[in-house]
CSV table of C-alpha atoms in Angstrom, one decimal:
chain,number,residue,atom,x,y,z
A,1,MET,CA,-7.2,-16.8,32.6
A,2,THR,CA,-9.3,-14.1,31.3
A,3,ASP,CA,-12.2,-15.6,29.6
A,4,TYR,CA,-12.7,-14.1,26.4
A,5,LYS,CA,-16.2,-14.9,26.0
A,6,LYS,CA,-17.3,-12.9,28.9
A,7,ILE,CA,-15.3,-9.6,27.8
A,8,ARG,CA,-18.0,-6.6,27.8
A,9,LEU,CA,-17.6,-5.0,24.3
A,10,GLU,CA,-18.6,-1.4,23.7
A,11,LYS,CA,-17.7,1.8,21.2
A,12,GLY,CA,-16.0,3.4,24.2
A,13,MET,CA,-13.1,1.1,23.5
A,14,TYR,CA,-12.5,2.9,20.3
A,15,ALA,CA,-12.1,6.1,22.1
A,16,SER,CA,-9.4,5.2,24.5
A,17,GLY,CA,-6.5,6.7,22.3
A,18,LYS,CA,-5.3,3.1,21.6
A,19,PRO,CA,-6.2,0.6,18.5
A,20,PHE,CA,-9.3,-1.5,19.3
A,21,THR,CA,-7.0,-4.7,19.1
A,22,ALA,CA,-4.5,-3.2,21.8
A,23,THR,CA,-7.3,-2.5,24.2
A,24,LEU,CA,-8.8,-5.9,23.7
A,25,GLU,CA,-5.1,-7.5,24.3
A,26,GLU,CA,-4.9,-5.8,27.9
A,27,LEU,CA,-8.1,-7.4,28.6
A,28,ASP,CA,-7.5,-10.6,27.0
A,29,PRO,CA,-3.5,-11.2,26.6
A,30,SER,CA,-2.6,-13.6,24.0
A,31,GLU,CA,0.4,-14.9,26.0
A,32,GLN,CA,-2.1,-16.7,28.0
A,33,TYR,CA,-3.2,-19.1,25.1
A,34,ARG,CA,-0.2,-20.8,24.3
A,35,GLY,CA,-0.2,-24.4,23.9
A,36,THR,CA,-3.8,-24.0,23.4
A,37,ALA,CA,-6.2,-24.4,20.4
A,38,LEU,CA,-6.5,-20.7,20.5
A,39,GLU,CA,-2.8,-20.0,19.9
A,40,GLY,CA,-1.8,-17.6,16.9
A,41,LEU,CA,-5.1,-15.9,17.1
A,42,ASP,CA,-4.9,-12.0,18.6
A,43,ALA,CA,-7.5,-10.7,20.8
A,44,TYR,CA,-9.8,-9.3,17.9
A,45,GLU,CA,-9.7,-12.8,16.3
A,46,ARG,CA,-10.9,-14.4,19.5
A,47,GLN,CA,-13.8,-12.1,19.6
A,48,LEU,CA,-14.8,-13.3,16.0
A,49,LYS,CA,-14.6,-16.8,17.1
A,50,ARG,CA,-16.9,-16.0,20.2
A,51,PHE,CA,-19.6,-14.9,18.3
A,52,ASP,CA,-18.6,-17.2,15.5
A,53,ILE,CA,-18.3,-14.5,12.6
A,54,HIS,CA,-16.4,-15.6,9.2
A,55,VAL,CA,-15.2,-13.0,7.6
A,56,ASN,CA,-13.1,-14.8,4.8
A,57,GLY,CA,-13.6,-17.9,2.4
A,58,VAL,CA,-17.1,-19.5,0.6
A,59,LYS,CA,-18.4,-19.8,4.0
A,60,SER,CA,-18.3,-16.3,5.0
A,61,ASP,CA,-21.2,-14.7,7.1
A,62,CYS,CA,-23.5,-11.7,5.9
A,63,VAL,CA,-22.8,-8.6,7.0
A,64,GLU,CA,-26.0,-8.8,9.5
A,65,LYS,CA,-23.9,-11.4,11.7
A,66,PHE,CA,-21.8,-8.4,13.2
A,67,PHE,CA,-25.2,-6.7,14.3
A,68,GLN,CA,-26.7,-9.8,16.3
A,69,THR,CA,-25.9,-8.2,19.6
A,70,SER,CA,-24.6,-4.9,21.2
A,71,ASP,CA,-21.1,-6.6,21.7
A,72,SER,CA,-20.6,-8.1,18.4
A,73,SER,CA,-21.8,-4.9,16.9
A,74,ALA,CA,-18.5,-3.3,18.4
A,75,LEU,CA,-16.1,-5.6,16.4
A,76,PHE,CA,-17.8,-4.0,12.9
A,77,PRO,CA,-15.7,-0.8,13.0
A,78,GLU,CA,-12.2,-3.0,13.6
A,79,TYR,CA,-13.4,-5.3,10.7
A,80,VAL,CA,-13.7,-2.2,8.2
A,81,SER,CA,-10.2,-1.0,9.2
A,82,ARG,CA,-8.4,-4.4,9.1
A,83,ALA,CA,-9.9,-4.8,5.5
A,84,VAL,CA,-8.9,-1.4,4.4
A,85,ARG,CA,-5.3,-1.8,5.9
A,86,GLN,CA,-5.1,-5.0,3.7
A,87,GLY,CA,-6.0,-2.9,0.6
A,88,MET,CA,-3.4,-0.4,1.5
A,89,GLU,CA,-1.1,-3.1,2.2
A,90,GLY,CA,-1.5,-5.0,-1.2
A,91,VAL,CA,-0.5,-2.0,-3.3
A,92,ASP,CA,1.9,-0.1,-0.7
A,93,VAL,CA,4.8,0.6,-2.5
A,94,LEU,CA,5.9,3.0,0.5
A,95,PRO,CA,8.1,0.4,2.4
A,96,ARG,CA,10.1,0.3,-1.0
A,97,ILE,CA,11.2,3.8,-0.6
A,98,VAL,CA,10.6,5.0,3.2
A,99,ALA,CA,13.7,4.8,5.3
A,100,THR,CA,11.8,5.0,8.6
A,101,THR,CA,8.3,5.6,10.0
A,102,THR,CA,7.4,7.7,13.0
A,103,GLN,CA,4.3,7.2,15.0
A,104,ILE,CA,2.9,10.7,16.5
A,105,ASP,CA,-0.2,11.2,18.6
A,106,SER,CA,-0.6,15.1,17.4
A,107,LEU,CA,-0.9,17.0,14.3
A,108,ASP,CA,2.2,19.2,14.7
A,109,TYR,CA,5.8,17.5,13.8
A,110,ARG,CA,8.9,19.0,13.3
A,111,THR,CA,11.6,16.6,12.1
A,112,ILE,CA,15.5,17.1,12.3
A,113,ALA,CA,17.7,17.7,9.9
A,114,SER,CA,22.0,17.3,9.4
A,115,VAL,CA,23.3,18.9,6.3
A,116,PRO,CA,26.7,18.1,6.1
A,117,GLU,CA,28.9,19.8,3.8
A,118,GLU,CA,31.2,18.2,1.7
A,119,ASP,CA,34.3,18.3,3.9
A,120,GLU,CA,32.5,17.0,6.9
A,121,LYS,CA,31.2,13.8,5.1
A,122,GLU,CA,35.1,12.5,5.4
A,123,LEU,CA,35.7,11.4,8.7
A,124,LYS,CA,39.5,12.8,8.8
A,125,ALA,CA,42.0,11.5,11.2
A,126,VAL,CA,42.0,13.4,14.6
A,127,ALA,CA,45.6,14.3,16.0
A,128,GLU,CA,46.0,13.9,19.9
A,129,GLY,CA,44.8,16.6,21.7
A,130,ALA,CA,42.7,18.3,18.7
A,131,LYS,CA,39.3,19.1,18.5
A,132,ILE,CA,36.7,16.5,17.0
A,133,PRO,CA,34.8,17.8,14.2
A,134,GLU,CA,31.6,18.3,14.7
A,135,THR,CA,28.3,17.4,13.1
A,136,SER,CA,25.1,19.7,13.6
A,137,VAL,CA,21.4,18.4,14.1
A,138,ARG,CA,18.8,20.6,14.4
A,139,THR,CA,14.9,21.1,13.8
A,140,LYS,CA,13.9,22.0,10.4
A,141,GLU,CA,12.2,25.3,10.4
A,142,ASN,CA,8.8,24.2,8.8
A,143,LEU,CA,6.7,21.4,10.5
A,144,VAL,CA,6.1,18.3,8.2
A,145,ARG,CA,2.7,18.7,6.2
A,146,LEU,CA,0.3,15.9,7.3
A,147,HIS,CA,-2.4,14.9,4.8
A,148,LYS,CA,-5.7,13.3,5.9
A,149,ARG,CA,-6.7,10.7,3.1
A,150,GLY,CA,-9.7,9.0,3.2
A,151,ARG,CA,-13.0,7.9,1.7
A,152,MET,CA,-16.6,8.0,2.9
A,153,LEU,CA,-18.5,4.8,2.9
A,154,VAL,CA,-21.9,5.4,2.1
A,155,ALA,CA,-24.5,2.4,2.4
A,156,SER,CA,-27.6,1.5,4.3
A,157,TYR,CA,-27.7,-1.6,6.4
A,158,GLU,CA,-30.5,-2.7,4.6
A,159,ALA,CA,-28.5,-2.5,1.2
A,160,VAL,CA,-25.7,-4.6,2.4
A,161,ARG,CA,-27.1,-6.6,5.3
A,162,PHE,CA,-27.4,-10.0,3.5
A,163,GLN,CA,-24.3,-9.4,1.5
A,164,ARG,CA,-21.4,-11.6,2.2
A,165,LEU,CA,-18.5,-10.3,4.2
A,166,ASP,CA,-15.7,-12.0,2.0
A,167,LEU,CA,-17.4,-9.7,-0.9
A,168,PHE,CA,-17.9,-6.6,1.3
A,169,THR,CA,-14.1,-7.0,2.1
A,170,ILE,CA,-13.1,-6.3,-1.4
A,171,THR,CA,-14.9,-3.2,-1.6
A,172,LEU,CA,-13.2,-2.1,1.7
A,173,ARG,CA,-9.7,-3.3,0.4
A,174,GLN,CA,-10.0,-0.8,-2.7
A,175,ILE,CA,-11.0,2.0,-0.5
A,176,GLY,CA,-7.3,1.0,1.3
A,177,ALA,CA,-5.5,0.8,-2.4
A,178,TYR,CA,-6.9,4.3,-3.1
A,179,ILE,CA,-5.7,5.6,0.2
A,180,ALA,CA,-2.2,3.8,-0.3
A,181,LYS,CA,-1.7,5.5,-3.8
A,182,SER,CA,-2.8,9.1,-2.6
A,183,GLN,CA,0.1,8.7,0.2
A,184,LEU,CA,2.4,7.5,-2.4
A,185,ARG,CA,1.7,10.6,-4.5
A,186,ASP,CA,2.1,13.0,-1.2
A,187,ALA,CA,5.8,11.1,-1.1
A,188,VAL,CA,6.7,11.7,-4.6
A,189,ASN,CA,5.8,15.2,-4.3
A,190,VAL,CA,8.3,15.4,-1.2
A,191,LEU,CA,10.8,13.7,-2.8
A,192,LEU,CA,10.8,16.1,-5.8
A,193,ASN,CA,9.8,19.2,-4.4
A,194,GLY,CA,10.8,19.2,-0.9
A,195,ASP,CA,9.1,19.2,2.4
A,196,GLY,CA,8.8,22.9,2.5
A,197,ASN,CA,12.5,23.6,3.8
A,198,GLU,CA,14.1,24.7,0.6
A,199,ASN,CA,15.2,21.1,-0.2
A,200,PRO,CA,13.7,20.2,-3.6
A,201,ALA,CA,15.4,17.3,-5.3
A,202,GLN,CA,18.4,18.1,-7.5
A,203,GLU,CA,17.5,17.4,-11.1
A,204,LEU,CA,20.0,16.4,-14.3
A,205,GLU,CA,18.8,16.1,-17.7
A,206,THR,CA,19.1,13.2,-20.0
A,207,ALA,CA,22.0,14.1,-22.8
A,208,GLU,CA,19.7,13.6,-25.7
A,209,ALA,CA,16.3,15.7,-25.9
A,210,GLY,CA,13.4,13.4,-25.4
A,211,LYS,CA,15.4,10.3,-25.4
A,212,LEU,CA,16.9,8.1,-22.6
A,213,ALA,CA,20.3,6.2,-22.7
A,214,TYR,CA,21.9,3.9,-20.7
A,215,GLY,CA,24.5,6.6,-20.0
A,216,ASP,CA,21.8,8.6,-18.3
A,217,LEU,CA,21.3,6.4,-15.5
A,218,VAL,CA,24.9,5.9,-15.0
A,219,GLY,CA,25.2,9.6,-14.6
A,220,LEU,CA,22.1,9.4,-12.4
A,221,TRP,CA,23.9,6.6,-10.3
A,222,ASN,CA,27.6,8.4,-10.2
A,223,ALA,CA,25.8,11.7,-8.9
A,224,PHE,CA,24.8,9.8,-5.5
A,225,ASP,CA,28.4,9.5,-4.0
A,226,PRO,CA,28.7,9.0,-1.1
A,227,TYR,CA,25.1,8.1,-1.1
A,228,GLU,CA,24.0,4.9,-2.8
A,229,LEU,CA,20.9,4.6,-5.5
A,230,ASN,CA,19.3,1.6,-4.6
A,231,THR,CA,15.7,2.7,-5.9
A,232,ILE,CA,14.2,4.3,-8.9
A,233,ILE,CA,10.8,5.6,-9.2
A,234,ALA,CA,10.0,5.8,-12.8
A,235,SER,CA,6.9,7.4,-14.7
A,236,PRO,CA,5.0,5.0,-17.1
A,237,ASP,CA,6.5,6.3,-20.0
A,238,MET,CA,10.1,6.3,-18.6
A,239,MET,CA,9.7,2.8,-17.4
A,240,GLU,CA,9.0,1.8,-21.1
A,241,LYS,CA,12.2,3.5,-22.0
A,242,ILE,CA,14.1,2.0,-19.4
A,243,LEU,CA,12.9,-1.5,-20.2
A,244,MET,CA,14.0,-0.8,-24.1
A,245,LEU,CA,17.4,0.0,-23.3
A,246,GLU,CA,19.8,-2.5,-25.1
A,247,GLU,CA,21.1,-3.4,-21.7
A,248,PHE,CA,17.9,-5.0,-20.4
A,249,ARG,CA,17.8,-7.4,-23.7
A,250,ASP,CA,20.4,-9.7,-22.2
A,251,ALA,CA,19.1,-13.5,-21.8
A,252,ALA,CA,19.4,-13.2,-18.0
A,253,ALA,CA,17.2,-10.0,-17.6
A,254,GLY,CA,14.7,-11.1,-20.4
A,255,LEU,CA,14.2,-14.3,-18.7
A,256,ASP,CA,13.6,-13.2,-15.1
A,257,PHE,CA,11.2,-10.5,-16.3
A,258,HIS,CA,9.3,-12.8,-18.7
A,259,ALA,CA,9.1,-15.5,-15.8
A,260,SER,CA,8.2,-13.5,-12.7
A,261,GLY,CA,7.6,-9.8,-13.7
A,262,ARG,CA,10.6,-8.9,-11.6
A,263,MET,CA,12.4,-5.9,-13.0
A,264,ILE,CA,16.1,-5.2,-12.6
A,265,THR,CA,17.9,-2.4,-13.7
A,266,PRO,CA,21.4,-1.9,-15.3
A,267,VAL,CA,22.7,0.0,-12.1
A,268,GLY,CA,21.0,-2.5,-9.8
A,269,ALA,CA,18.5,-0.6,-8.2
A,270,ASP,CA,14.9,-1.4,-7.1
A,271,LEU,CA,12.6,-0.4,-9.9
A,272,ILE,CA,9.1,0.7,-9.5
A,273,LYS,CA,6.6,2.0,-11.9
A,274,SER,CA,4.3,4.9,-10.9
A,275,ALA,CA,1.9,7.0,-12.3
A,276,ALA,CA,2.3,9.2,-9.1
A,277,VAL,CA,5.6,10.2,-11.0
A,278,GLY,CA,4.9,13.1,-13.7
A,279,ALA,CA,5.9,11.9,-17.4
A,280,GLY,CA,9.3,12.2,-18.5
A,281,THR,CA,10.9,11.9,-15.0
A,282,VAL,CA,12.9,9.4,-13.1
A,283,ILE,CA,13.4,9.6,-9.1
A,284,GLY,CA,16.6,8.0,-7.7
A,285,LEU,CA,17.1,7.4,-4.2
A,286,ASP,CA,19.1,5.8,-1.5
A,287,GLN,CA,16.2,4.0,0.5
A,288,SER,CA,18.0,3.8,3.6
A,289,CYS,CA,18.2,7.5,4.2
A,290,ALA,CA,16.1,9.6,1.9
A,291,LEU,CA,12.5,9.9,3.4
A,292,GLU,CA,10.6,9.8,6.5
A,293,MET,CA,6.9,8.7,6.8
A,294,VAL,CA,5.2,10.4,9.8
A,295,ARG,CA,1.8,8.8,10.9
A,296,ALA,CA,-1.1,10.2,13.2
A,297,GLY,CA,-2.6,7.0,14.3
A,298,GLY,CA,-3.6,4.5,11.7
A,299,VAL,CA,-6.6,3.8,9.9
A,300,THR,CA,-9.6,5.4,11.6
A,301,THR,CA,-13.1,4.8,11.2
A,302,ASP,CA,-16.3,6.5,12.2
A,303,TYR,CA,-17.2,3.9,15.0
A,304,ASP,CA,-20.2,6.1,16.2
A,305,ARG,CA,-22.1,5.8,12.7
A,306,LEU,CA,-20.8,2.1,12.3
A,307,ILE,CA,-22.0,0.8,15.4
A,308,ASP,CA,-25.1,3.3,16.3
A,309,ARG,CA,-26.5,3.7,12.9
A,310,GLN,CA,-25.2,1.0,11.2
A,311,LEU,CA,-23.6,2.2,8.5
A,312,GLU,CA,-25.5,5.1,6.6
A,313,ARG,CA,-22.4,7.4,6.0
A,314,ALA,CA,-19.0,6.5,7.7
A,315,ALA,CA,-15.7,8.2,7.1
A,316,ILE,CA,-12.5,5.8,6.6
A,317,THR,CA,-9.4,7.7,6.8
A,318,SER,CA,-5.7,7.8,7.6
A,319,ILE,CA,-3.3,11.1,8.4
A,320,ALA,CA,0.5,10.7,7.1
A,321,GLY,CA,3.0,13.2,5.6
A,322,PHE,CA,6.6,13.0,4.7
A,323,ALA,CA,10.1,14.6,5.1
A,324,LYS,CA,13.1,14.4,3.7
A,325,ILE,CA,16.2,13.1,5.9
A,326,PHE,CA,19.4,13.8,3.7
A,327,ASP,CA,18.8,16.1,0.9
A,328,GLY,CA,21.2,14.7,-1.4
A,329,ALA,CA,19.9,10.9,-0.9
A,330,SER,CA,17.3,11.9,-3.6
A,331,ARG,CA,17.7,13.0,-7.1
A,332,ALA,CA,15.4,13.5,-10.2
A,333,LEU,CA,16.4,12.5,-14.1
A,334,VAL,CA,14.2,14.4,-16.4
A,335,LEU,CA,14.0,14.1,-20.4
A,336,ALA,CA,15.6,17.4,-21.5
A,337,GLU,CA,13.5,19.2,-24.2
């Protein structure tokens, strides 16, 4: 069994092209701790235990605890990345609208597309010896646009060395929340305007100017055949209009909303409120086949500055982009003027 207390930690472990924890897991596999007191901890968490660093709770240590030795200081960038990821996950609604996530190791990615005609969507009976109908799958003409989103962490070691890690984590989580909201805006932009391959969402207008009626939502739902309308992203003003519909004022809907804050719609879709959607707009989509998320790595921190210079200025970034899978799997409902 590898002794996790004797592993040499260095900043070069961040430059291996793999996540820091994955590199640690190769040196110190978690499988060997089954049935021991360390079961349930990953390789990074065992290193925190090695140096007796507590990052959570009322007894959390100060930032300076990471910099007691050269080995323990190598853990600090991963702590920052994990705290930022926690912030992203706390407000992230992308899993509710993304059908699949593709991880790439380059900055260029061209996705595939299948655009069946109406006649091709129906699988007709094939007579014996007859040709089987074809469905064409091809690469899209334009590359997926990837955006680097992030924040610059500016702080001197002297300014934060005595700050509790639990408090410092809150600041890092807020950075993660900013990144997640920016990526949601990117996703909404692709759903509405397309991914650069001439595939904007088809727009439907409300029957009456400036007003939203139940019939408008039914019309949006009905336009999705053969796809399924199972997710709705609404701007704040349209969310208010939806919640004010008579169909929302039945006892069951009101009880669930007041008791838990969970929102339902008359068409049974998952309802998401987001300021990323422009005023007067509702986006409907089939979550299972509308949007692909492309990631170039995970949350990246400027490990050189965090370790060698003890904070100062360090970039925290995440690179991601979005592409449409099936064009007809997302549509927009806008208020008529």
